[in-house]
């Protein structure tokens, strides 16, 4: 059984934790999987957004280093 603590540590918002537990009680495992896949997608979107920001910072660092060498 998946615990509230585990879900909270993964960053699942309280409303989604409650929904997950409700689905658990009703043995609606397909819906639980759907909820977790949706959350995973949201996390992945954040990762991609942060990767884009990191690339921008890397470019600025590169430009500063390049100008320093002139």
Short mmCIF file of N, CA and C in Angstrom, two decimals:
data_model
loop_
_atom_site.label_atom_id
_atom_site.label_comp_id
_atom_site.label_asym_id
_atom_site.label_seq_id
_atom_site.Cartn_x
_atom_site.Cartn_y
_atom_site.Cartn_z
N UNK A 1 0.84 -1.19 0.00
CA UNK A 1 0.00 0.00 0.00
C UNK A 1 0.88 1.24 0.00
N UNK A 2 0.48 2.22 -0.75
CA UNK A 2 1.23 3.47 -0.86
C UNK A 2 0.78 4.39 0.26
N UNK A 3 1.76 4.98 0.96
CA UNK A 3 1.43 5.80 2.12
C UNK A 3 1.28 7.28 1.75
N UNK A 4 0.58 7.99 2.60
CA UNK A 4 0.43 9.44 2.45
C UNK A 4 1.81 10.09 2.49
N UNK A 5 2.66 9.62 3.37
CA UNK A 5 4.01 10.17 3.50
C UNK A 5 4.76 10.05 2.18
N UNK A 6 4.68 8.91 1.56
CA UNK A 6 5.37 8.69 0.29
C UNK A 6 4.86 9.66 -0.78
N UNK A 7 3.56 9.79 -0.87
CA UNK A 7 2.98 10.69 -1.86
C UNK A 7 3.38 12.14 -1.59
N UNK A 8 3.38 12.52 -0.31
CA UNK A 8 3.76 13.88 0.07
C UNK A 8 5.23 14.13 -0.24
N UNK A 9 6.08 13.15 0.03
CA UNK A 9 7.52 13.29 -0.27
C UNK A 9 7.77 13.45 -1.76
N UNK A 10 6.89 12.89 -2.58
CA UNK A 10 7.00 13.03 -4.03
C UNK A 10 6.49 14.38 -4.50
N UNK A 11 5.89 15.14 -3.57
CA UNK A 11 5.41 16.47 -3.92
C UNK A 11 3.99 16.52 -4.41
N UNK A 12 3.29 15.42 -4.31
CA UNK A 12 1.89 15.40 -4.74
C UNK A 12 1.09 16.35 -3.86
N UNK A 13 0.35 17.27 -4.45
CA UNK A 13 -0.43 18.23 -3.65
C UNK A 13 -1.48 17.51 -2.78
N UNK A 14 -1.84 18.13 -1.66
CA UNK A 14 -2.81 17.50 -0.74
C UNK A 14 -4.11 17.07 -1.40
N UNK A 15 -4.64 17.86 -2.30
CA UNK A 15 -5.91 17.49 -2.96
C UNK A 15 -5.74 16.21 -3.77
N UNK A 16 -4.60 16.07 -4.44
CA UNK A 16 -4.35 14.87 -5.23
C UNK A 16 -4.09 13.67 -4.33
N UNK A 17 -3.47 13.90 -3.18
CA UNK A 17 -3.27 12.81 -2.23
C UNK A 17 -4.62 12.29 -1.76
N UNK A 18 -5.51 13.21 -1.42
CA UNK A 18 -6.86 12.80 -0.99
C UNK A 18 -7.57 12.02 -2.08
N UNK A 19 -7.47 12.51 -3.31
CA UNK A 19 -8.10 11.82 -4.44
C UNK A 19 -7.49 10.43 -4.62
N UNK A 20 -6.18 10.33 -4.53
CA UNK A 20 -5.49 9.05 -4.67
C UNK A 20 -6.01 8.05 -3.63
N UNK A 21 -6.14 8.51 -2.39
CA UNK A 21 -6.60 7.64 -1.31
C UNK A 21 -8.06 7.24 -1.51
N UNK A 22 -8.87 8.17 -2.00
CA UNK A 22 -10.27 7.86 -2.30
C UNK A 22 -10.35 6.77 -3.37
N UNK A 23 -9.52 6.90 -4.38
CA UNK A 23 -9.48 5.91 -5.45
C UNK A 23 -8.99 4.56 -4.92
N UNK A 24 -8.05 4.61 -3.97
CA UNK A 24 -7.54 3.38 -3.34
C UNK A 24 -8.68 2.64 -2.63
N UNK A 25 -9.47 3.38 -1.87
CA UNK A 25 -10.59 2.77 -1.14
C UNK A 25 -11.59 2.11 -2.08
N UNK A 26 -11.77 2.70 -3.25
CA UNK A 26 -12.73 2.17 -4.22
C UNK A 26 -12.09 1.17 -5.19
N UNK A 27 -10.79 0.89 -4.95
CA UNK A 27 -10.03 -0.04 -5.79
C UNK A 27 -10.05 0.38 -7.27
N UNK A 28 -9.97 1.67 -7.49
CA UNK A 28 -9.95 2.21 -8.85
C UNK A 28 -8.49 2.47 -9.25
N UNK A 29 -7.80 1.37 -9.50
CA UNK A 29 -6.36 1.43 -9.74
C UNK A 29 -6.02 2.09 -11.08
N UNK A 30 -6.86 1.92 -12.06
CA UNK A 30 -6.62 2.56 -13.36
C UNK A 30 -6.66 4.08 -13.19
N UNK A 31 -7.60 4.56 -12.40
CA UNK A 31 -7.70 6.00 -12.15
C UNK A 31 -6.49 6.49 -11.33
N UNK A 32 -5.99 5.66 -10.42
CA UNK A 32 -4.79 6.03 -9.66
C UNK A 32 -3.60 6.19 -10.61
N UNK A 33 -3.47 5.24 -11.51
CA UNK A 33 -2.38 5.31 -12.49
C UNK A 33 -2.51 6.57 -13.33
N UNK A 34 -3.72 6.88 -13.76
CA UNK A 34 -3.97 8.08 -14.56
C UNK A 34 -3.55 9.34 -13.78
N UNK A 35 -3.92 9.39 -12.50
CA UNK A 35 -3.57 10.53 -11.66
C UNK A 35 -2.05 10.67 -11.55
N UNK A 36 -1.37 9.55 -11.30
CA UNK A 36 0.09 9.60 -11.16
C UNK A 36 0.77 9.94 -12.48
N UNK A 37 0.26 9.44 -13.58
CA UNK A 37 0.85 9.77 -14.89
C UNK A 37 0.67 11.26 -15.21
N UNK A 38 -0.48 11.80 -14.86
CA UNK A 38 -0.72 13.23 -15.06
C UNK A 38 0.28 14.05 -14.24
N UNK A 39 0.47 13.66 -12.99
CA UNK A 39 1.42 14.35 -12.12
C UNK A 39 2.84 14.23 -12.66
N UNK A 40 3.18 13.05 -13.14
CA UNK A 40 4.51 12.84 -13.73
C UNK A 40 4.73 13.78 -14.91
N UNK A 41 3.71 13.91 -15.75
CA UNK A 41 3.79 14.81 -16.89
C UNK A 41 4.02 16.25 -16.46
N UNK A 42 3.33 16.66 -15.39
CA UNK A 42 3.51 18.01 -14.87
C UNK A 42 4.94 18.22 -14.38
N UNK A 43 5.47 17.21 -13.68
CA UNK A 43 6.86 17.29 -13.22
C UNK A 43 7.82 17.38 -14.39
N UNK A 44 7.58 16.59 -15.42
CA UNK A 44 8.44 16.59 -16.59
C UNK A 44 8.39 17.94 -17.31
N UNK A 45 7.22 18.54 -17.37
CA UNK A 45 7.10 19.88 -17.96
C UNK A 45 7.97 20.89 -17.20
N UNK A 46 7.97 20.77 -15.87
CA UNK A 46 8.81 21.67 -15.06
C UNK A 46 10.29 21.42 -15.31
N UNK A 47 10.66 20.16 -15.46
CA UNK A 47 12.05 19.83 -15.75
C UNK A 47 12.47 20.47 -17.07
N UNK A 48 11.64 20.34 -18.09
CA UNK A 48 11.97 20.91 -19.39
C UNK A 48 12.07 22.43 -19.33
N UNK A 49 11.18 23.06 -18.59
CA UNK A 49 11.23 24.51 -18.44
C UNK A 49 12.53 24.92 -17.75
N UNK A 50 12.94 24.17 -16.73
CA UNK A 50 14.19 24.47 -16.03
C UNK A 50 15.40 24.20 -16.91
N UNK A 51 15.35 23.16 -17.74
CA UNK A 51 16.45 22.90 -18.67
C UNK A 51 16.64 24.07 -19.63
N UNK A 52 15.54 24.65 -20.07
CA UNK A 52 15.61 25.80 -20.97
C UNK A 52 16.27 26.98 -20.26
N UNK A 53 15.91 27.22 -19.00
CA UNK A 53 16.53 28.29 -18.23
C UNK A 53 18.02 28.03 -18.03
N UNK A 54 18.36 26.81 -17.72
CA UNK A 54 19.78 26.45 -17.53
C UNK A 54 20.56 26.69 -18.81
N UNK A 55 19.99 26.35 -19.94
CA UNK A 55 20.66 26.59 -21.23
C UNK A 55 20.90 28.07 -21.43
N UNK A 56 19.94 28.90 -21.05
CA UNK A 56 20.10 30.34 -21.17
C UNK A 56 21.22 30.86 -20.28
N UNK A 57 21.30 30.36 -19.06
CA UNK A 57 22.37 30.75 -18.15
C UNK A 57 23.72 30.29 -18.70
N UNK A 58 23.77 29.06 -19.22
CA UNK A 58 25.01 28.55 -19.81
C UNK A 58 25.47 29.43 -20.96
N UNK A 59 24.53 29.88 -21.78
CA UNK A 59 24.88 30.75 -22.90
C UNK A 59 25.47 32.07 -22.39
N UNK A 60 24.84 32.66 -21.37
CA UNK A 60 25.38 33.91 -20.82
C UNK A 60 26.77 33.70 -20.25
N UNK A 61 27.00 32.61 -19.55
CA UNK A 61 28.33 32.31 -19.03
C UNK A 61 29.35 32.18 -20.16
N UNK A 62 28.95 31.50 -21.22
CA UNK A 62 29.82 31.34 -22.38
C UNK A 62 30.17 32.71 -22.97
N UNK A 63 29.17 33.56 -23.14
CA UNK A 63 29.40 34.88 -23.73
C UNK A 63 30.33 35.72 -22.85
N UNK A 64 30.14 35.67 -21.55
CA UNK A 64 31.01 36.43 -20.64
C UNK A 64 32.45 35.93 -20.75
N UNK A 65 32.63 34.62 -20.74
CA UNK A 65 33.97 34.04 -20.86
C UNK A 65 34.60 34.41 -22.21
N UNK A 66 33.80 34.40 -23.26
CA UNK A 66 34.30 34.72 -24.59
C UNK A 66 34.76 36.18 -24.65
N UNK A 67 33.98 37.08 -24.08
CA UNK A 67 34.35 38.50 -24.09
C UNK A 67 35.55 38.76 -23.21
N UNK A 68 35.69 38.00 -22.15
CA UNK A 68 36.84 38.15 -21.24
C UNK A 68 38.14 37.83 -21.97
N UNK A 69 38.09 36.92 -22.93
CA UNK A 69 39.29 36.49 -23.66
C UNK A 69 39.70 37.47 -24.74
N UNK A 70 38.88 38.44 -25.06
CA UNK A 70 39.20 39.41 -26.14
C UNK A 70 40.27 40.36 -25.74
#
